[in-house]
Amino acid sequence: MASSTSNNRESLAFEDIYDIVKRNDKTQYDLIYRTLLAKSEYLTLMPDNDNYSILHYLVMYGLLDLFNKVIAIPNIRFILLTKTATKPQKDILQIANENQTKSSTHKKLYDTIDRLVTMDKFVEYGKNNQINECRKMLQQDEDLANLKPPYRKYYLIHHLAFADNKNAFDQLRSMCNFDMKLLTNDKKTASEVAFEHNHTRFASYLESLSPEMRAIREQHDKEKDKRNQAKIKRDEQVEKEILTTGGNNMLDCFTCPLTKEIFHDPVVLSDGFTYERSAIQQWLDLGNRRSPMTNIELTNVTLVPNMVIKQALSELYEKQKK
């Protein structure tokens, strides 16, 4: 195992990162994150000889920053209430609750997970078209209409657009103010989701209510045409290399969710997502203080270089030169 952990340029096998997390070796956490970028299924895997997954240990040790970064990994296979193998079985909310008095970070992690559970339940109701359940939750907290966990692709409005459920949209709109500019994790408006699934009437209706939504969709169309006409050769080669070695999921990990282009200066925001520095700085300069991916209020606006992704890309570019 020493040979695996000594080389920070390589991702590790499950047994190796499991051992690092179990020992709470903080010096290796960038390597944990790097490995999960490529092997997100490791997060909730449990070895035969243990009762906990990596996710459970992250919560147990109160690793808030790493937790936030991990759950923001694109396309992560994340099961929020994964149970331990202990008797009685416990999910991460229960574990966070038991440990919240250990430190202020443990308490923040508990609050984060508690909120995630609520948002997750709400969005799941929307996904399954359980509108009455959505209505009940909105009566308690109307902000839920415009929130989602980072690992969820759609907000409620996108689920309604996907299902072509105009009646439900109109009913719920009387209870809350939908943010019509919200974008999916792959940066699509609700009207774009509707158009993609041939729900033209609903898509046009949404854009009639929100000229801003239409403007965003039209801008996306222009950007798509521009990318199709003038792909940067360097990034094309790197994209091919990433797709060859890691597939679409890995490519998403090296692509800014705002620009939809390969990172050049990747930085992590307090929402756990990685962005191209210039793109997220522009977002912040406009006065935004909520995550562009979840619409959750940011705890701070510090931009931290994502050295894991930056180093990995640097290695890929160097490989292309040879």
GROMACS .gro file of C-alpha atoms in nm:
model
  322
    1MET     CA    1   0.000   0.000   0.000
    2ALA     CA    2   0.294   0.232   0.063
    3SER     CA    3   0.371   0.252  -0.306
    4SER     CA    4   0.013   0.352  -0.383
    5THR     CA    5  -0.015   0.625  -0.123
    6SER     CA    6   0.329   0.771  -0.183
    7ASN     CA    7   0.245   0.882  -0.536
    8ASN     CA    8  -0.009   1.161  -0.518
    9ARG     CA    9  -0.039   1.171  -0.896
   10GLU     CA   10  -0.237   0.848  -0.907
   11SER     CA   11  -0.582   0.768  -0.777
   12LEU     CA   12  -0.600   0.479  -0.534
   13ALA     CA   13  -0.774   0.147  -0.502
   14PHE     CA   14  -1.078   0.132  -0.276
   15GLU     CA   15  -0.891  -0.049   0.003
   16ASP     CA   16  -0.628   0.225   0.011
   17ILE     CA   17  -0.860   0.525   0.033
   18TYR     CA   18  -1.085   0.342   0.277
   19ASP     CA   19  -0.786   0.290   0.506
   20ILE     CA   20  -0.685   0.658   0.478
   21VAL     CA   21  -1.033   0.780   0.569
   22LYS     CA   22  -1.072   0.530   0.850
   23ARG     CA   23  -0.742   0.650   1.001
   24ASN     CA   24  -0.852   1.011   0.944
   25ASP     CA   25  -0.522   1.093   0.772
   26LYS     CA   26  -0.581   1.459   0.684
   27THR     CA   27  -0.258   1.479   0.482
   28GLN     CA   28  -0.411   1.250   0.219
   29TYR     CA   29  -0.752   1.411   0.172
   30ASP     CA   30  -0.669   1.564  -0.166
   31LEU     CA   31  -0.591   1.212  -0.282
   32ILE     CA   32  -0.925   1.088  -0.148
   33TYR     CA   33  -1.102   1.358  -0.345
   34ARG     CA   34  -0.899   1.284  -0.658
   35THR     CA   35  -0.984   0.915  -0.636
   36LEU     CA   36  -1.354   0.982  -0.587
   37LEU     CA   37  -1.354   1.204  -0.895
   38ALA     CA   38  -1.277   0.891  -1.093
   39LYS     CA   39  -1.446   0.630  -0.875
   40SER     CA   40  -1.744   0.797  -0.709
   41GLU     CA   41  -1.901   0.459  -0.636
   42TYR     CA   42  -1.637   0.410  -0.366
   43LEU     CA   43  -1.813   0.666  -0.147
   44THR     CA   44  -2.090   0.437  -0.021
   45LEU     CA   45  -1.912   0.104  -0.063
   46MET     CA   46  -1.867  -0.103   0.254
   47PRO     CA   47  -1.596  -0.371   0.284
   48ASP     CA   48  -1.695  -0.711   0.420
   49ASN     CA   49  -1.492  -0.659   0.736
   50ASP     CA   50  -1.636  -0.321   0.836
   51ASN     CA   51  -1.973  -0.169   0.922
   52TYR     CA   52  -1.919   0.176   0.772
   53SER     CA   53  -1.866   0.333   0.431
   54ILE     CA   54  -1.629   0.618   0.347
   55LEU     CA   55  -1.932   0.848   0.361
   56HIS     CA   56  -2.009   0.741   0.719
   57TYR     CA   57  -1.651   0.809   0.827
   58LEU     CA   58  -1.652   1.155   0.667
   59VAL     CA   59  -1.955   1.240   0.879
   60MET     CA   60  -1.824   1.073   1.192
   61TYR     CA   61  -1.503   1.277   1.181
   62GLY     CA   62  -1.687   1.601   1.098
   63LEU     CA   63  -1.506   1.656   0.768
   64LEU     CA   64  -1.735   1.931   0.644
   65ASP     CA   65  -1.514   2.074   0.368
   66LEU     CA   66  -1.433   1.734   0.220
   67PHE     CA   67  -1.797   1.628   0.251
   68ASN     CA   68  -1.911   1.938   0.058
   69LYS     CA   69  -1.653   1.881  -0.215
   70VAL     CA   70  -1.739   1.514  -0.250
   71ILE     CA   71  -2.115   1.556  -0.283
   72ALA     CA   72  -2.056   1.819  -0.553
   73ILE     CA   73  -1.866   1.574  -0.776
   74PRO     CA   74  -2.052   1.559  -1.110
   75ASN     CA   75  -2.274   1.255  -1.151
   76ILE     CA   76  -2.177   1.117  -0.812
   77ARG     CA   77  -2.361   0.804  -0.714
   78PHE     CA   78  -2.479   0.942  -0.385
   79ILE     CA   79  -2.731   0.770  -0.160
   80LEU     CA   80  -2.802   1.026   0.109
   81LEU     CA   81  -2.939   0.789   0.370
   82THR     CA   82  -2.702   0.498   0.313
   83LYS     CA   83  -2.727   0.271   0.617
   84THR     CA   84  -2.441   0.130   0.819
   85ALA     CA   85  -2.412  -0.246   0.864
   86THR     CA   86  -2.437  -0.209   1.241
   87LYS     CA   87  -2.734  -0.307   1.453
   88PRO     CA   88  -2.927  -0.088   1.474
   89GLN     CA   89  -2.845   0.048   1.131
   90LYS     CA   90  -2.774   0.421   1.111
   91ASP     CA   91  -2.779   0.670   0.827
   92ILE     CA   92  -2.553   0.975   0.802
   93LEU     CA   93  -2.815   1.205   0.950
   94GLN     CA   94  -2.829   0.990   1.264
   95ILE     CA   95  -2.450   0.974   1.281
   96ALA     CA   96  -2.421   1.351   1.236
   97ASN     CA   97  -2.682   1.405   1.507
   98GLU     CA   98  -2.493   1.184   1.753
   99ASN     CA   99  -2.168   1.370   1.687
  100GLN     CA  100  -2.288   1.730   1.654
  101THR     CA  101  -2.175   1.833   2.004
  102LYS     CA  102  -1.810   1.737   1.937
  103SER     CA  103  -1.721   2.063   1.763
  104SER     CA  104  -1.864   2.359   1.576
  105THR     CA  105  -1.769   2.185   1.249
  106HIS     CA  106  -1.960   1.873   1.352
  107LYS     CA  107  -2.260   2.093   1.426
  108LYS     CA  108  -2.236   2.264   1.087
  109LEU     CA  109  -2.213   1.926   0.918
  110TYR     CA  110  -2.524   1.807   1.100
  111ASP     CA  111  -2.712   2.120   0.993
  112THR     CA  112  -2.591   2.068   0.635
  113ILE     CA  113  -2.707   1.707   0.623
  114ASP     CA  114  -3.037   1.784   0.794
  115ARG     CA  115  -3.108   2.048   0.529
  116LEU     CA  116  -2.996   1.813   0.253
  117VAL     CA  117  -3.241   1.547   0.372
  118THR     CA  118  -3.528   1.797   0.355
  119MET     CA  119  -3.429   1.923   0.011
  120ASP     CA  120  -3.371   1.571  -0.115
  121LYS     CA  121  -3.717   1.459  -0.004
  122PHE     CA  122  -3.878   1.762  -0.166
  123VAL     CA  123  -3.702   1.720  -0.500
  124GLU     CA  124  -3.778   1.347  -0.500
  125TYR     CA  125  -4.148   1.427  -0.460
  126GLY     CA  126  -4.119   1.659  -0.759
  127LYS     CA  127  -3.938   1.397  -0.962
  128ASN     CA  128  -4.213   1.143  -0.891
  129ASN     CA  129  -4.488   1.396  -0.963
  130GLN     CA  130  -4.617   1.380  -0.604
  131ILE     CA  131  -4.751   1.733  -0.616
  132ASN     CA  132  -4.962   1.711  -0.299
  133GLU     CA  133  -4.651   1.623  -0.100
  134CYS     CA  134  -4.466   1.914  -0.260
  135ARG     CA  135  -4.751   2.142  -0.163
  136LYS     CA  136  -4.739   2.027   0.201
  137MET     CA  137  -4.367   2.095   0.224
  138LEU     CA  138  -4.399   2.434   0.057
  139GLN     CA  139  -4.658   2.533   0.316
  140GLN     CA  140  -4.385   2.481   0.575
  141ASP     CA  141  -4.098   2.632   0.375
  142GLU     CA  142  -4.164   2.804   0.042
  143ASP     CA  143  -3.790   2.849  -0.019
  144LEU     CA  144  -3.773   2.479  -0.109
  145ALA     CA  145  -3.920   2.562  -0.450
  146ASN     CA  146  -3.584   2.705  -0.555
  147LEU     CA  147  -3.343   2.473  -0.374
  148LYS     CA  148  -3.188   2.134  -0.443
  149PRO     CA  149  -2.895   1.926  -0.315
  150PRO     CA  150  -2.578   1.962  -0.525
  151TYR     CA  151  -2.591   1.600  -0.643
  152ARG     CA  152  -2.944   1.641  -0.782
  153LYS     CA  153  -2.967   1.748  -1.146
  154TYR     CA  154  -3.308   1.920  -1.143
  155TYR     CA  155  -3.489   2.177  -0.934
  156LEU     CA  156  -3.865   2.136  -0.895
  157ILE     CA  157  -3.937   2.359  -1.195
  158HIS     CA  158  -3.726   2.134  -1.419
  159HIS     CA  159  -3.908   1.823  -1.300
  160LEU     CA  160  -4.238   1.991  -1.384
  161ALA     CA  161  -4.102   2.084  -1.727
  162PHE     CA  162  -3.976   1.730  -1.784
  163ALA     CA  163  -4.320   1.591  -1.695
  164ASP     CA  164  -4.503   1.859  -1.895
  165ASN     CA  165  -4.706   1.934  -1.582
  166LYS     CA  166  -4.829   2.287  -1.647
  167ASN     CA  167  -5.128   2.246  -1.413
  168ALA     CA  168  -4.905   2.163  -1.118
  169PHE     CA  169  -4.673   2.451  -1.206
  170ASP     CA  170  -4.963   2.697  -1.201
  171GLN     CA  171  -5.097   2.554  -0.874
  172LEU     CA  172  -4.761   2.575  -0.699
  173ARG     CA  173  -4.683   2.917  -0.845
  174SER     CA  174  -4.970   3.051  -0.636
  175MET     CA  175  -4.785   2.932  -0.324
  176CYS     CA  176  -4.429   3.036  -0.402
  177ASN     CA  177  -4.217   3.247  -0.631
  178PHE     CA  178  -4.033   3.023  -0.875
  179ASP     CA  179  -3.691   3.152  -0.974
  180MET     CA  180  -3.732   3.119  -1.350
  181LYS     CA  181  -3.358   3.160  -1.413
  182LEU     CA  182  -3.254   2.845  -1.227
  183LEU     CA  183  -3.037   2.607  -1.428
  184THR     CA  184  -2.986   2.232  -1.406
  185ASN     CA  185  -2.645   2.089  -1.319
  186ASP     CA  186  -2.571   2.083  -1.692
  187LYS     CA  187  -2.684   2.447  -1.720
  188LYS     CA  188  -3.028   2.422  -1.880
  189THR     CA  189  -3.335   2.633  -1.816
  190ALA     CA  190  -3.670   2.472  -1.749
  191SER     CA  191  -3.781   2.572  -2.099
  192GLU     CA  192  -3.478   2.397  -2.249
  193VAL     CA  193  -3.573   2.081  -2.059
  194ALA     CA  194  -3.927   2.110  -2.190
  195PHE     CA  195  -3.814   2.175  -2.549
  196GLU     CA  196  -3.578   1.876  -2.536
  197HIS     CA  197  -3.872   1.649  -2.450
  198ASN     CA  198  -4.102   1.802  -2.712
  199HIS     CA  199  -4.318   1.985  -2.458
  200THR     CA  200  -4.318   2.291  -2.681
  201ARG     CA  201  -4.637   2.447  -2.548
  202PHE     CA  202  -4.520   2.437  -2.186
  203ALA     CA  203  -4.173   2.561  -2.285
  204SER     CA  204  -4.321   2.857  -2.470
  205TYR     CA  205  -4.552   2.927  -2.177
  206LEU     CA  206  -4.259   2.938  -1.936
  207GLU     CA  207  -4.068   3.177  -2.160
  208SER     CA  208  -4.375   3.397  -2.198
  209LEU     CA  209  -4.374   3.435  -1.820
  210SER     CA  210  -4.001   3.499  -1.809
  211PRO     CA  211  -3.822   3.691  -2.085
  212GLU     CA  212  -3.505   3.629  -1.882
  213MET     CA  213  -3.549   3.253  -1.927
  214ARG     CA  214  -3.584   3.298  -2.300
  215ALA     CA  215  -3.275   3.522  -2.312
  216ILE     CA  216  -3.070   3.260  -2.126
  217ARG     CA  217  -3.185   2.985  -2.361
  218GLU     CA  218  -3.104   3.197  -2.667
  219GLN     CA  219  -2.760   3.277  -2.524
  220HIS     CA  220  -2.701   2.905  -2.469
  221ASP     CA  221  -2.789   2.841  -2.832
  222LYS     CA  222  -2.538   3.103  -2.946
  223GLU     CA  223  -2.267   2.961  -2.721
  224LYS     CA  224  -2.336   2.611  -2.848
  225ASP     CA  225  -2.298   2.728  -3.207
  226LYS     CA  226  -1.977   2.909  -3.119
  227ARG     CA  227  -1.829   2.601  -2.951
  228ASN     CA  228  -1.927   2.385  -3.246
  229GLN     CA  229  -1.765   2.623  -3.493
  230ALA     CA  230  -1.439   2.695  -3.311
  231LYS     CA  231  -1.319   2.420  -3.079
  232ILE     CA  232  -0.980   2.488  -2.926
  233LYS     CA  233  -0.749   2.219  -3.060
  234ARG     CA  234  -0.563   2.182  -2.735
  235ASP     CA  235  -0.880   2.119  -2.538
  236GLU     CA  236  -1.009   1.885  -2.805
  237GLN     CA  237  -0.706   1.663  -2.763
  238VAL     CA  238  -0.737   1.667  -2.386
  239GLU     CA  239  -1.108   1.591  -2.406
  240LYS     CA  240  -1.034   1.287  -2.621
  241GLU     CA  241  -0.773   1.170  -2.374
  242ILE     CA  242  -1.011   1.214  -2.080
  243LEU     CA  243  -1.293   1.035  -2.262
  244THR     CA  244  -1.059   0.750  -2.353
  245THR     CA  245  -0.930   0.701  -2.001
  246GLY     CA  246  -1.231   0.795  -1.789
  247GLY     CA  247  -1.541   0.842  -2.004
  248ASN     CA  248  -1.806   1.113  -1.986
  249ASN     CA  249  -1.818   1.123  -1.606
  250MET     CA  250  -1.447   1.205  -1.587
  251LEU     CA  251  -1.488   1.467  -1.859
  252ASP     CA  252  -1.761   1.633  -1.649
  253CYS     CA  253  -1.517   1.646  -1.358
  254PHE     CA  254  -1.271   1.846  -1.570
  255THR     CA  255  -1.536   2.076  -1.720
  256CYS     CA  256  -1.658   2.400  -1.562
  257PRO     CA  257  -2.034   2.380  -1.498
  258LEU     CA  258  -2.068   2.750  -1.591
  259THR     CA  259  -1.861   2.771  -1.910
  260LYS     CA  260  -1.901   2.405  -2.015
  261GLU     CA  261  -1.534   2.416  -2.117
  262ILE     CA  262  -1.224   2.237  -1.988
  263PHE     CA  263  -1.081   2.407  -1.678
  264HIS     CA  264  -0.779   2.633  -1.704
  265ASP     CA  265  -0.785   2.787  -1.356
  266PRO     CA  266  -1.017   2.567  -1.144
  267VAL     CA  267  -1.123   2.697  -0.803
  268VAL     CA  268  -1.350   2.557  -0.534
  269LEU     CA  269  -1.627   2.769  -0.384
  270SER     CA  270  -1.782   2.708  -0.041
  271ASP     CA  271  -2.066   2.511  -0.206
  272GLY     CA  272  -1.810   2.239  -0.284
  273PHE     CA  273  -1.829   2.286  -0.662
  274THR     CA  274  -1.530   2.359  -0.881
  275TYR     CA  275  -1.555   2.647  -1.130
  276GLU     CA  276  -1.339   2.830  -1.380
  277ARG     CA  277  -1.207   3.123  -1.177
  278SER     CA  278  -1.308   3.396  -1.422
  279ALA     CA  279  -1.661   3.256  -1.460
  280ILE     CA  280  -1.740   3.225  -1.089
  281GLN     CA  281  -1.572   3.557  -1.014
  282GLN     CA  282  -1.801   3.720  -1.270
  283TRP     CA  283  -2.098   3.553  -1.097
  284LEU     CA  284  -1.987   3.690  -0.759
  285ASP     CA  285  -1.910   4.036  -0.900
  286LEU     CA  286  -2.274   4.063  -1.004
  287GLY     CA  287  -2.364   4.049  -0.635
  288ASN     CA  288  -2.474   3.685  -0.626
  289ARG     CA  289  -2.429   3.525  -0.285
  290ARG     CA  290  -2.599   3.194  -0.358
  291SER     CA  291  -2.453   2.889  -0.526
  292PRO     CA  292  -2.513   2.888  -0.904
  293MET     CA  293  -2.554   2.510  -0.880
  294THR     CA  294  -2.788   2.473  -0.580
  295ASN     CA  295  -2.915   2.827  -0.507
  296ILE     CA  296  -2.818   2.769  -0.143
  297GLU     CA  297  -2.670   3.073   0.034
  298LEU     CA  298  -2.290   3.065   0.032
  299THR     CA  299  -2.113   3.046   0.369
  300ASN     CA  300  -1.826   3.248   0.219
  301VAL     CA  301  -1.704   3.362  -0.123
  302THR     CA  302  -1.341   3.259  -0.092
  303LEU     CA  303  -1.206   3.093  -0.407
  304VAL     CA  304  -0.963   2.810  -0.329
  305PRO     CA  305  -0.751   2.667  -0.613
  306ASN     CA  306  -0.846   2.306  -0.689
  307MET     CA  307  -0.492   2.173  -0.704
  308VAL     CA  308  -0.610   1.814  -0.761
  309ILE     CA  309  -0.786   1.897  -1.088
  310LYS     CA  310  -0.524   2.154  -1.188
  311GLN     CA  311  -0.241   1.904  -1.149
  312ALA     CA  312  -0.431   1.631  -1.332
  313LEU     CA  313  -0.497   1.863  -1.628
  314SER     CA  314  -0.138   1.980  -1.631
  315GLU     CA  315  -0.028   1.618  -1.663
  316LEU     CA  316  -0.270   1.563  -1.950
  317TYR     CA  317  -0.145   1.872  -2.135
  318GLU     CA  318   0.215   1.763  -2.087
  319LYS     CA  319   0.125   1.421  -2.224
  320GLN     CA  320  -0.016   1.584  -2.538
  321LYS     CA  321   0.314   1.765  -2.600
  322LYS     CA  322   0.512   1.442  -2.612
   0.00000   0.00000   0.00000
